[in-house]
Amino acid sequence: MLENPAGRTIGGIRKALERHSRRATASGLQAVLADRIDFLNPVHWDALAANASFFMSRAYRALLETYSPDGMHPRYALVYRDGEPIVALAAQVLEVSGNQLQSLPDSRVRKKALQSFKARLLVCGNLVSSGFHGLAFAADVDADMLWHAVAEALFRIRRADRLCGKIDYVLIKDLDQVRSEQARPLRQFSYRPLQTEPEMAMPIRPGWKCFDDYLADLNTSYRGKARKIIKQVAEAGYRVERNADATRHDAELNALYREVEQRASTRLSALPPGYFGALASLAGSARFRCTLIRDDNAIVAFMTTIKDGDRALGYYVGIDYEVNARVTLYLRLLQCLIDDAIELECVELSFGRTAMEPKASLGAIAQSSHVWLRHRIPVVNALVREVFTRVQPGEAPQRRPFKET
């Protein structure tokens, strides 16, 4: 039997009213909001963040406050149930304008629209890292309560921020498939998931004790390509320096990073000088690696790696594009990430997003990723959908670089 269109419309209105009622009803949760991490109860924050990402640690949040991109303002919340902390939330407020998005390829009409585009965003997560780096949860609380707490904390931050300006969009980034399923209660608060470019990640096999072990597991064709990349960089007169001192080379790293950042299609936040050196000092050798490609005159490329739990994250790259046009610097850096992940004794390596083809050829597999977005009205604007997804994610390449077992 066909559904009555009028009944469907009435049902949709009823659900919308129910969602509005839920949003407008106090949950009984308590919250503390802050503009700096040091204003919050350190014992409560640490208890929640202990098993979460390194990027949720108070030391890292304080570092990011010191070396914050221009126009990015931190916001924090601790949410309590009956006096017990259940959610730690780290967010940033950022104003985005069209000149940060103009390199997006499209029609003249759309580019003109971008030039006049302006919005204030509240982003739960970390705008200068890729991953689930903005939330920490108590272990013994059900998902419905936790995500209700997240939605309420973000609502309170948005309302409290009105003195600084209207926040147009609230965004929660970056949720993998499992977390995105757990976050379904956010729909009751008018959040909607948007699929983004997938994360490219590769398991680190237990038998790999060095990069040569990885090479040995590649089939003949891919092993030959990998060795060719190593040889080409060396024959061009460049050497790889692993475990380099990022503090010493911070100015050069920042200059190379900005070459990459200026070419990015979406440029929401640029890291200032000093950030890489400070991060290296904070994370230490047990958690941080910096790899340089250089000759006797200059550094022409770098890559940093962060150990986050049992995962290694490829964290920012810088390249001299003039050199990269004739020497495979980027591919050589990706190889060095594998070396770092093995050395740091990680079980998985995240190569990050974009450039899926070369990462798949190294053994990476695409893992789906989502952001959850809510407009204050709430309507999901099609233009802003494209700001964060840029293009609808295509099918990720699948390669079989390893020997059949």
mmCIF file of C-alpha atoms in Angstrom:
data_model
loop_
_atom_site.group_PDB
_atom_site.id
_atom_site.type_symbol
_atom_site.label_atom_id
_atom_site.label_comp_id
_atom_site.label_asym_id
_atom_site.label_seq_id
_atom_site.Cartn_x
_atom_site.Cartn_y
_atom_site.Cartn_z
ATOM 1 C CA MET A 1 0.000 0.000 0.000
ATOM 2 C CA LEU A 2 1.365 3.423 -0.989
ATOM 3 C CA GLU A 3 2.075 5.878 1.799
ATOM 4 C CA ASN A 4 -0.185 8.906 1.914
ATOM 5 C CA PRO A 5 1.930 12.023 0.994
ATOM 6 C CA ALA A 6 -0.030 14.123 3.464
ATOM 7 C CA GLY A 7 0.597 11.569 6.199
ATOM 8 C CA ARG A 8 4.288 11.545 5.371
ATOM 9 C CA THR A 9 4.411 15.342 5.597
ATOM 10 C CA ILE A 10 2.571 15.358 8.925
ATOM 11 C CA GLY A 11 4.906 12.668 10.213
ATOM 12 C CA GLY A 12 7.931 14.735 9.192
ATOM 13 C CA ILE A 13 6.548 17.807 10.945
ATOM 14 C CA ARG A 14 5.836 15.777 14.065
ATOM 15 C CA LYS A 15 9.404 14.440 14.147
ATOM 16 C CA ALA A 16 10.802 17.940 13.634
ATOM 17 C CA LEU A 17 8.710 19.202 16.553
ATOM 18 C CA GLU A 18 9.878 16.304 18.701
ATOM 19 C CA ARG A 19 13.516 17.130 17.888
ATOM 20 C CA HIS A 20 12.928 20.790 18.726
ATOM 21 C CA SER A 21 11.302 19.832 22.013
ATOM 22 C CA ARG A 22 14.238 17.582 22.914
ATOM 23 C CA ARG A 23 16.742 20.347 22.114
ATOM 24 C CA ALA A 24 14.766 22.854 24.179
ATOM 25 C CA THR A 25 14.413 20.586 27.216
ATOM 26 C CA ALA A 26 17.055 20.670 29.935
ATOM 27 C CA SER A 27 18.831 17.324 30.246
ATOM 28 C CA GLY A 28 19.834 17.608 33.890
ATOM 29 C CA LEU A 29 23.511 17.542 32.897
ATOM 30 C CA GLN A 30 25.897 20.157 34.240
ATOM 31 C CA ALA A 31 28.690 21.830 32.260
ATOM 32 C CA VAL A 32 31.697 24.082 32.695
ATOM 33 C CA LEU A 33 32.740 26.182 29.678
ATOM 34 C CA ALA A 34 36.147 27.777 29.242
ATOM 35 C CA ASP A 35 38.226 29.745 26.749
ATOM 36 C CA ARG A 36 41.511 28.246 27.969
ATOM 37 C CA ILE A 37 42.389 24.724 29.020
ATOM 38 C CA ASP A 38 43.988 25.974 32.264
ATOM 39 C CA PHE A 39 40.624 27.293 33.464
ATOM 40 C CA LEU A 40 39.191 23.771 33.756
ATOM 41 C CA ASN A 41 39.575 21.218 36.548
ATOM 42 C CA PRO A 42 42.820 19.424 35.528
ATOM 43 C CA VAL A 43 42.048 16.238 37.444
ATOM 44 C CA HIS A 44 38.671 15.827 35.756
ATOM 45 C CA TRP A 45 40.042 16.595 32.279
ATOM 46 C CA ASP A 46 42.985 14.209 32.705
ATOM 47 C CA ALA A 47 40.743 11.403 33.941
ATOM 48 C CA LEU A 48 38.688 11.568 30.732
ATOM 49 C CA ALA A 49 41.589 12.247 28.359
ATOM 50 C CA ALA A 50 43.874 9.529 29.743
ATOM 51 C CA ASN A 51 42.785 6.956 27.145
ATOM 52 C CA ALA A 52 41.927 9.427 24.384
ATOM 53 C CA SER A 53 44.077 11.033 21.726
ATOM 54 C CA PHE A 54 47.375 12.771 22.470
ATOM 55 C CA PHE A 55 45.744 15.842 20.922
ATOM 56 C CA MET A 56 43.276 15.918 23.842
ATOM 57 C CA SER A 57 46.008 16.192 26.465
ATOM 58 C CA ARG A 58 46.124 19.435 28.432
ATOM 59 C CA ALA A 59 49.771 19.942 27.471
ATOM 60 C CA TYR A 60 48.973 19.765 23.758
ATOM 61 C CA ARG A 61 45.903 22.008 24.072
ATOM 62 C CA ALA A 62 48.037 24.619 25.866
ATOM 63 C CA LEU A 63 50.655 24.354 23.100
ATOM 64 C CA LEU A 64 47.997 24.950 20.451
ATOM 65 C CA GLU A 65 46.752 27.992 22.351
ATOM 66 C CA THR A 66 50.298 29.400 22.232
ATOM 67 C CA TYR A 67 50.833 28.578 18.545
ATOM 68 C CA SER A 68 47.302 29.066 17.320
ATOM 69 C CA PRO A 69 46.544 29.913 13.667
ATOM 70 C CA ASP A 70 45.324 33.456 13.084
ATOM 71 C CA GLY A 71 41.620 33.856 13.767
ATOM 72 C CA MET A 72 41.218 30.490 15.512
ATOM 73 C CA HIS A 73 39.871 30.729 19.079
ATOM 74 C CA PRO A 74 39.714 27.745 21.462
ATOM 75 C CA ARG A 75 36.613 26.707 23.354
ATOM 76 C CA TYR A 76 36.340 23.914 25.921
ATOM 77 C CA ALA A 77 33.699 22.144 27.964
ATOM 78 C CA LEU A 78 33.542 19.577 30.730
ATOM 79 C CA VAL A 79 30.131 17.938 31.052
ATOM 80 C CA TYR A 80 29.007 16.309 34.295
ATOM 81 C CA ARG A 81 26.264 13.893 35.306
ATOM 82 C CA ASP A 82 25.444 13.994 39.012
ATOM 83 C CA GLY A 83 28.770 15.704 39.633
ATOM 84 C CA GLU A 84 30.863 13.120 37.760
ATOM 85 C CA PRO A 85 32.700 14.181 34.552
ATOM 86 C CA ILE A 86 31.479 12.242 31.507
ATOM 87 C CA VAL A 87 32.628 14.314 28.484
ATOM 88 C CA ALA A 88 35.664 16.482 27.770
ATOM 89 C CA LEU A 89 35.228 18.613 24.664
ATOM 90 C CA ALA A 90 37.772 20.704 22.766
ATOM 91 C CA ALA A 91 36.628 23.003 19.966
ATOM 92 C CA GLN A 92 37.607 26.076 17.990
ATOM 93 C CA VAL A 93 35.684 29.036 16.642
ATOM 94 C CA LEU A 94 36.835 30.200 13.226
ATOM 95 C CA GLU A 95 35.577 32.701 10.685
ATOM 96 C CA VAL A 96 35.808 31.383 7.135
ATOM 97 C CA SER A 97 35.726 33.614 4.078
ATOM 98 C CA GLY A 98 35.726 32.919 0.357
ATOM 99 C CA ASN A 99 39.394 33.833 -0.142
ATOM 100 C CA GLN A 100 40.281 30.685 1.808
ATOM 101 C CA LEU A 101 38.354 28.572 -0.693
ATOM 102 C CA GLN A 102 38.995 30.168 -4.076
ATOM 103 C CA SER A 103 41.310 27.449 -5.329
ATOM 104 C CA LEU A 104 38.350 25.076 -5.472
ATOM 105 C CA PRO A 105 37.888 24.243 -9.166
ATOM 106 C CA ASP A 106 34.427 24.990 -10.521
ATOM 107 C CA SER A 107 32.315 27.368 -12.540
ATOM 108 C CA ARG A 108 32.632 31.171 -12.511
ATOM 109 C CA VAL A 109 29.221 31.385 -10.835
ATOM 110 C CA ARG A 110 30.355 29.235 -7.939
ATOM 111 C CA LYS A 111 33.661 31.085 -7.593
ATOM 112 C CA LYS A 112 31.769 34.378 -7.441
ATOM 113 C CA ALA A 113 29.547 32.914 -4.725
ATOM 114 C CA LEU A 114 32.642 31.838 -2.798
ATOM 115 C CA GLN A 115 34.083 35.341 -2.929
ATOM 116 C CA SER A 116 31.075 36.701 -1.044
ATOM 117 C CA PHE A 117 30.852 33.744 1.337
ATOM 118 C CA LYS A 118 31.480 34.338 5.042
ATOM 119 C CA ALA A 119 30.565 32.182 8.043
ATOM 120 C CA ARG A 120 31.582 31.596 11.642
ATOM 121 C CA LEU A 121 32.160 27.954 12.486
ATOM 122 C CA LEU A 122 32.270 26.121 15.790
ATOM 123 C CA VAL A 123 34.367 23.017 15.178
ATOM 124 C CA CYS A 124 34.487 20.200 17.714
ATOM 125 C CA GLY A 125 37.798 18.525 17.017
ATOM 126 C CA ASN A 126 41.176 19.811 15.963
ATOM 127 C CA LEU A 127 41.421 21.992 12.870
ATOM 128 C CA VAL A 128 45.169 21.340 12.618
ATOM 129 C CA SER A 129 45.009 17.552 12.805
ATOM 130 C CA SER A 130 43.015 14.848 11.095
ATOM 131 C CA GLY A 131 41.204 12.407 13.358
ATOM 132 C CA PHE A 132 38.879 12.088 16.342
ATOM 133 C CA HIS A 133 40.779 14.637 18.408
ATOM 134 C CA GLY A 134 38.111 16.767 20.081
ATOM 135 C CA LEU A 135 36.254 14.471 22.487
ATOM 136 C CA ALA A 136 36.993 12.177 25.400
ATOM 137 C CA PHE A 137 34.294 10.075 27.039
ATOM 138 C CA ALA A 138 33.790 8.323 30.358
ATOM 139 C CA ALA A 139 33.906 4.570 29.845
ATOM 140 C CA ASP A 140 30.781 3.574 31.763
ATOM 141 C CA VAL A 141 28.180 5.856 30.117
ATOM 142 C CA ASP A 142 25.908 4.823 27.237
ATOM 143 C CA ALA A 143 26.314 6.431 23.806
ATOM 144 C CA ASP A 144 22.930 8.198 23.831
ATOM 145 C CA MET A 145 23.834 10.082 27.005
ATOM 146 C CA LEU A 146 27.356 10.922 25.789
ATOM 147 C CA TRP A 147 26.248 12.348 22.448
ATOM 148 C CA HIS A 148 23.385 14.203 24.134
ATOM 149 C CA ALA A 149 26.042 15.752 26.373
ATOM 150 C CA VAL A 150 28.144 16.707 23.331
ATOM 151 C CA ALA A 151 25.190 18.349 21.573
ATOM 152 C CA GLU A 152 24.204 20.246 24.720
ATOM 153 C CA ALA A 153 27.762 21.444 25.389
ATOM 154 C CA LEU A 154 28.100 22.729 21.825
ATOM 155 C CA PHE A 155 24.713 24.450 22.119
ATOM 156 C CA ARG A 156 25.834 26.172 25.317
ATOM 157 C CA ILE A 157 29.131 27.272 23.741
ATOM 158 C CA ARG A 158 27.308 28.630 20.695
ATOM 159 C CA ARG A 159 24.867 30.581 22.832
ATOM 160 C CA ALA A 160 27.609 31.897 25.118
ATOM 161 C CA ASP A 161 29.635 33.047 22.109
ATOM 162 C CA ARG A 162 26.996 35.442 20.811
ATOM 163 C CA LEU A 163 28.847 38.436 22.252
ATOM 164 C CA CYS A 164 31.670 37.653 19.814
ATOM 165 C CA GLY A 165 29.361 37.055 16.859
ATOM 166 C CA LYS A 166 26.771 34.662 15.523
ATOM 167 C CA ILE A 167 27.966 31.093 14.930
ATOM 168 C CA ASP A 168 26.462 29.838 11.684
ATOM 169 C CA TYR A 169 27.555 26.205 11.649
ATOM 170 C CA VAL A 170 28.569 23.611 14.215
ATOM 171 C CA LEU A 171 30.799 20.809 12.987
ATOM 172 C CA ILE A 172 32.013 17.623 14.699
ATOM 173 C CA LYS A 173 35.030 16.058 12.965
ATOM 174 C CA ASP A 174 36.387 13.337 12.123
ATOM 175 C CA LEU A 175 34.357 10.206 12.904
ATOM 176 C CA ASP A 176 35.175 6.801 11.483
ATOM 177 C CA GLN A 177 32.396 4.391 10.532
ATOM 178 C CA VAL A 178 32.014 2.923 14.026
ATOM 179 C CA ARG A 179 31.949 6.288 15.799
ATOM 180 C CA SER A 180 29.609 7.731 13.198
ATOM 181 C CA GLU A 181 27.136 4.930 13.914
ATOM 182 C CA GLN A 182 27.438 5.590 17.648
ATOM 183 C CA ALA A 183 26.791 9.288 17.005
ATOM 184 C CA ARG A 184 23.345 8.684 15.500
ATOM 185 C CA PRO A 185 21.678 10.309 18.557
ATOM 186 C CA LEU A 186 22.965 13.609 17.114
ATOM 187 C CA ARG A 187 20.183 13.409 14.518
ATOM 188 C CA GLN A 188 17.742 14.288 17.294
ATOM 189 C CA PHE A 189 19.551 17.625 17.549
ATOM 190 C CA SER A 190 19.424 18.319 13.775
ATOM 191 C CA TYR A 191 22.999 17.247 13.041
ATOM 192 C CA ARG A 192 23.538 15.402 9.767
ATOM 193 C CA PRO A 193 26.537 13.293 8.704
ATOM 194 C CA LEU A 194 28.577 14.163 5.626
ATOM 195 C CA GLN A 195 30.996 11.682 4.161
ATOM 196 C CA THR A 196 34.457 13.136 3.575
ATOM 197 C CA GLU A 197 37.532 11.880 1.805
ATOM 198 C CA PRO A 198 38.521 8.562 3.383
ATOM 199 C CA GLU A 199 41.470 8.106 5.663
ATOM 200 C CA MET A 200 44.169 5.947 4.094
ATOM 201 C CA ALA A 201 45.562 3.563 6.711
ATOM 202 C CA MET A 202 47.752 0.463 6.722
ATOM 203 C CA PRO A 203 48.183 -2.242 9.377
ATOM 204 C CA ILE A 204 51.776 -2.693 10.534
ATOM 205 C CA ARG A 205 52.520 -6.402 10.438
ATOM 206 C CA PRO A 206 53.998 -7.896 13.632
ATOM 207 C CA GLY A 207 56.923 -9.350 11.675
ATOM 208 C CA TRP A 208 58.123 -5.956 10.468
ATOM 209 C CA LYS A 209 61.080 -4.881 12.576
ATOM 210 C CA CYS A 210 62.557 -2.500 9.977
ATOM 211 C CA PHE A 211 61.742 -1.043 6.545
ATOM 212 C CA ASP A 212 63.544 -3.902 4.791
ATOM 213 C CA ASP A 213 61.003 -6.324 6.319
ATOM 214 C CA TYR A 214 58.213 -4.270 4.736
ATOM 215 C CA LEU A 215 60.017 -4.334 1.385
ATOM 216 C CA ALA A 216 60.449 -8.098 1.652
ATOM 217 C CA ASP A 217 56.668 -8.548 1.961
ATOM 218 C CA LEU A 218 55.967 -6.585 -1.236
ATOM 219 C CA ASN A 219 55.507 -8.499 -4.447
ATOM 220 C CA THR A 220 58.240 -8.211 -7.053
ATOM 221 C CA SER A 221 56.632 -5.398 -9.038
ATOM 222 C CA TYR A 222 55.873 -3.100 -6.098
ATOM 223 C CA ARG A 223 59.203 -3.829 -4.420
ATOM 224 C CA GLY A 224 60.973 -2.805 -7.607
ATOM 225 C CA LYS A 225 58.996 0.468 -7.739
ATOM 226 C CA ALA A 226 59.788 1.202 -4.096
ATOM 227 C CA ARG A 227 63.507 0.694 -4.603
ATOM 228 C CA LYS A 228 63.405 2.830 -7.735
ATOM 229 C CA ILE A 229 62.025 5.758 -5.707
ATOM 230 C CA ILE A 230 64.797 5.370 -3.118
ATOM 231 C CA LYS A 231 67.434 5.225 -5.842
ATOM 232 C CA GLN A 232 66.103 8.224 -7.760
ATOM 233 C CA VAL A 233 66.184 10.519 -4.710
ATOM 234 C CA ALA A 234 69.723 9.424 -3.848
ATOM 235 C CA GLU A 235 71.002 9.779 -7.418
ATOM 236 C CA ALA A 236 69.546 13.294 -7.600
ATOM 237 C CA GLY A 237 71.942 14.250 -4.807
ATOM 238 C CA TYR A 238 69.520 14.241 -1.868
ATOM 239 C CA ARG A 239 69.783 12.315 1.368
ATOM 240 C CA VAL A 240 67.170 11.302 3.928
ATOM 241 C CA GLU A 241 67.712 12.401 7.520
ATOM 242 C CA ARG A 242 65.427 10.593 9.923
ATOM 243 C CA ASN A 243 64.865 11.626 13.551
ATOM 244 C CA ALA A 244 65.906 15.177 12.713
ATOM 245 C CA ASP A 245 65.723 18.052 15.209
ATOM 246 C CA ALA A 246 62.490 19.873 14.316
ATOM 247 C CA THR A 247 63.209 22.618 16.850
ATOM 248 C CA ARG A 248 66.477 23.504 15.151
ATOM 249 C CA HIS A 249 64.905 23.554 11.684
ATOM 250 C CA ASP A 250 61.513 25.034 12.608
ATOM 251 C CA ALA A 251 61.736 28.105 10.338
ATOM 252 C CA GLU A 252 62.663 26.005 7.297
ATOM 253 C CA LEU A 253 59.930 23.475 8.050
ATOM 254 C CA ASN A 254 57.302 26.193 8.345
ATOM 255 C CA ALA A 255 58.334 27.715 5.005
ATOM 256 C CA LEU A 256 58.048 24.345 3.236
ATOM 257 C CA TYR A 257 54.749 23.587 4.991
ATOM 258 C CA ARG A 258 53.319 26.882 3.754
ATOM 259 C CA GLU A 259 54.173 25.943 0.161
ATOM 260 C CA VAL A 260 51.852 22.965 0.555
ATOM 261 C CA GLU A 261 49.235 24.879 2.555
ATOM 262 C CA GLN A 262 48.968 27.606 -0.085
ATOM 263 C CA ARG A 263 48.099 24.984 -2.699
ATOM 264 C CA ALA A 264 45.389 23.342 -0.601
ATOM 265 C CA SER A 265 41.846 23.677 -1.934
ATOM 266 C CA THR A 266 40.511 24.531 1.534
ATOM 267 C CA ARG A 267 42.762 26.665 3.744
ATOM 268 C CA LEU A 268 40.979 27.018 7.070
ATOM 269 C CA SER A 269 43.972 27.459 9.358
ATOM 270 C CA ALA A 270 47.714 27.957 8.831
ATOM 271 C CA LEU A 271 50.157 26.971 11.562
ATOM 272 C CA PRO A 272 52.525 29.737 12.702
ATOM 273 C CA PRO A 273 56.316 29.505 12.996
ATOM 274 C CA GLY A 274 57.378 27.752 16.175
ATOM 275 C CA TYR A 275 54.634 25.124 16.152
ATOM 276 C CA PHE A 276 56.694 22.185 14.822
ATOM 277 C CA GLY A 277 59.582 22.834 17.183
ATOM 278 C CA ALA A 278 57.264 23.160 20.180
ATOM 279 C CA LEU A 279 55.417 19.980 19.206
ATOM 280 C CA ALA A 280 58.687 18.055 18.904
ATOM 281 C CA SER A 281 59.743 19.215 22.378
ATOM 282 C CA LEU A 282 56.386 18.314 23.910
ATOM 283 C CA ALA A 283 55.942 14.907 22.276
ATOM 284 C CA GLY A 284 59.557 13.796 22.672
ATOM 285 C CA SER A 285 61.360 10.957 20.923
ATOM 286 C CA ALA A 286 58.897 8.347 22.219
ATOM 287 C CA ARG A 287 56.065 9.969 20.262
ATOM 288 C CA PHE A 288 57.458 12.246 17.532
ATOM 289 C CA ARG A 289 59.564 11.845 14.412
ATOM 290 C CA CYS A 290 60.754 14.363 11.838
ATOM 291 C CA THR A 291 62.230 13.265 8.514
ATOM 292 C CA LEU A 292 64.119 15.615 6.189
ATOM 293 C CA ILE A 293 65.142 15.240 2.571
ATOM 294 C CA ARG A 294 68.034 17.578 1.852
ATOM 295 C CA ASP A 295 71.354 18.200 0.204
ATOM 296 C CA ASP A 296 74.278 20.192 1.599
ATOM 297 C CA ASN A 297 72.568 23.492 0.803
ATOM 298 C CA ALA A 298 68.917 23.206 1.769
ATOM 299 C CA ILE A 299 66.047 21.106 3.086
ATOM 300 C CA VAL A 300 63.711 20.374 0.163
ATOM 301 C CA ALA A 301 61.058 18.274 1.927
ATOM 302 C CA PHE A 302 59.998 17.092 5.353
ATOM 303 C CA MET A 303 57.387 14.906 7.025
ATOM 304 C CA THR A 304 56.476 14.574 10.685
ATOM 305 C CA THR A 305 54.997 11.544 12.429
ATOM 306 C CA ILE A 306 53.047 11.429 15.695
ATOM 307 C CA LYS A 307 52.443 8.276 17.726
ATOM 308 C CA ASP A 308 48.869 8.561 18.975
ATOM 309 C CA GLY A 309 47.983 5.562 21.117
ATOM 310 C CA ASP A 310 48.984 2.548 19.048
ATOM 311 C CA ARG A 311 48.662 4.396 15.721
ATOM 312 C CA ALA A 312 51.239 6.400 13.804
ATOM 313 C CA LEU A 313 49.863 9.504 12.098
ATOM 314 C CA GLY A 314 51.486 11.127 9.105
ATOM 315 C CA TYR A 315 51.326 14.685 10.422
ATOM 316 C CA TYR A 316 52.103 17.527 8.000
ATOM 317 C CA VAL A 317 54.369 17.603 5.031
ATOM 318 C CA GLY A 318 56.394 20.334 3.378
ATOM 319 C CA ILE A 319 57.808 20.192 -0.136
ATOM 320 C CA ASP A 320 59.830 22.347 -2.508
ATOM 321 C CA TYR A 321 57.575 21.852 -5.538
ATOM 322 C CA GLU A 322 60.253 22.908 -7.994
ATOM 323 C CA VAL A 323 62.437 20.021 -6.837
ATOM 324 C CA ASN A 324 59.475 17.663 -6.520
ATOM 325 C CA ALA A 325 58.705 18.203 -10.225
ATOM 326 C CA ARG A 326 61.841 16.229 -11.106
ATOM 327 C CA VAL A 327 62.498 14.138 -7.984
ATOM 328 C CA THR A 328 59.933 11.904 -6.235
ATOM 329 C CA LEU A 329 60.201 13.628 -2.862
ATOM 330 C CA TYR A 330 56.622 13.016 -1.756
ATOM 331 C CA LEU A 331 56.696 9.285 -2.437
ATOM 332 C CA ARG A 332 59.993 8.977 -0.596
ATOM 333 C CA LEU A 333 58.473 10.730 2.428
ATOM 334 C CA LEU A 334 55.557 8.296 2.438
ATOM 335 C CA GLN A 335 58.061 5.442 2.606
ATOM 336 C CA CYS A 336 59.690 7.114 5.603
ATOM 337 C CA LEU A 337 56.331 7.138 7.401
ATOM 338 C CA ILE A 338 56.339 3.351 7.264
ATOM 339 C CA ASP A 339 59.840 3.333 8.743
ATOM 340 C CA ASP A 340 58.630 5.629 11.562
ATOM 341 C CA ALA A 341 55.550 3.519 12.307
ATOM 342 C CA ILE A 342 57.676 0.379 12.605
ATOM 343 C CA GLU A 343 60.267 2.105 14.779
ATOM 344 C CA LEU A 344 57.573 3.540 17.055
ATOM 345 C CA GLU A 345 56.078 0.021 17.439
ATOM 346 C CA CYS A 346 52.639 1.020 16.186
ATOM 347 C CA VAL A 347 49.986 -1.408 14.990
ATOM 348 C CA GLU A 348 48.596 0.887 12.282
ATOM 349 C CA LEU A 349 49.789 3.797 10.157
ATOM 350 C CA SER A 350 47.480 6.582 9.018
ATOM 351 C CA PHE A 351 48.737 8.258 5.853
ATOM 352 C CA GLY A 352 45.972 10.856 6.141
ATOM 353 C CA ARG A 353 43.637 11.856 3.317
ATOM 354 C CA THR A 354 44.112 12.843 -0.327
ATOM 355 C CA ALA A 355 46.662 11.347 -2.746
ATOM 356 C CA MET A 356 44.910 7.996 -2.404
ATOM 357 C CA GLU A 357 46.591 6.291 -5.362
ATOM 358 C CA PRO A 358 50.230 6.397 -4.147
ATOM 359 C CA LYS A 359 49.147 5.507 -0.621
ATOM 360 C CA ALA A 360 47.137 2.527 -1.853
ATOM 361 C CA SER A 361 50.209 1.395 -3.794
ATOM 362 C CA LEU A 362 52.136 1.327 -0.522
ATOM 363 C CA GLY A 363 49.509 -0.914 1.073
ATOM 364 C CA ALA A 364 47.044 1.583 2.566
ATOM 365 C CA ILE A 365 43.329 0.809 2.641
ATOM 366 C CA ALA A 366 40.585 3.460 2.557
ATOM 367 C CA GLN A 367 38.594 3.863 5.775
ATOM 368 C CA SER A 368 35.384 5.877 5.619
ATOM 369 C CA SER A 369 35.187 9.140 7.527
ATOM 370 C CA HIS A 370 32.386 11.562 8.377
ATOM 371 C CA VAL A 371 31.758 14.970 9.835
ATOM 372 C CA TRP A 372 28.474 15.835 11.529
ATOM 373 C CA LEU A 373 27.146 19.284 10.671
ATOM 374 C CA ARG A 374 24.394 21.494 12.021
ATOM 375 C CA HIS A 375 23.243 24.945 10.960
ATOM 376 C CA ARG A 376 21.838 27.277 13.582
ATOM 377 C CA ILE A 377 18.537 27.632 11.638
ATOM 378 C CA PRO A 378 19.038 24.552 10.943
ATOM 379 C CA VAL A 379 19.480 24.071 7.181
ATOM 380 C CA VAL A 380 22.508 22.367 5.652
ATOM 381 C CA ASN A 381 23.698 24.860 3.061
ATOM 382 C CA ALA A 382 24.844 23.149 -0.156
ATOM 383 C CA LEU A 383 27.811 25.477 -0.487
ATOM 384 C CA VAL A 384 29.105 24.705 2.992
ATOM 385 C CA ARG A 385 28.622 21.008 2.319
ATOM 386 C CA GLU A 386 31.185 21.440 -0.452
ATOM 387 C CA VAL A 387 33.521 23.462 1.754
ATOM 388 C CA PHE A 388 34.187 20.398 3.880
ATOM 389 C CA THR A 389 33.729 17.577 1.384
ATOM 390 C CA ARG A 390 35.053 19.623 -1.592
ATOM 391 C CA VAL A 391 33.977 16.860 -3.952
ATOM 392 C CA GLN A 392 31.874 13.808 -3.375
ATOM 393 C CA PRO A 393 34.395 11.119 -2.427
ATOM 394 C CA GLY A 394 35.090 8.868 -5.349
ATOM 395 C CA GLU A 395 35.758 5.183 -5.076
ATOM 396 C CA ALA A 396 39.114 4.683 -3.386
ATOM 397 C CA PRO A 397 41.694 2.703 -5.365
ATOM 398 C CA GLN A 398 42.374 -0.848 -4.259
ATOM 399 C CA ARG A 399 45.832 -2.274 -4.807
ATOM 400 C CA ARG A 400 47.483 -5.566 -3.836
ATOM 401 C CA PRO A 401 51.147 -4.679 -3.285
ATOM 402 C CA PHE A 402 51.896 -7.537 -0.913
ATOM 403 C CA LYS A 403 52.749 -11.131 -1.707
ATOM 404 C CA GLU A 404 49.882 -13.590 -1.625
ATOM 405 C CA THR A 405 49.927 -15.609 1.605
#
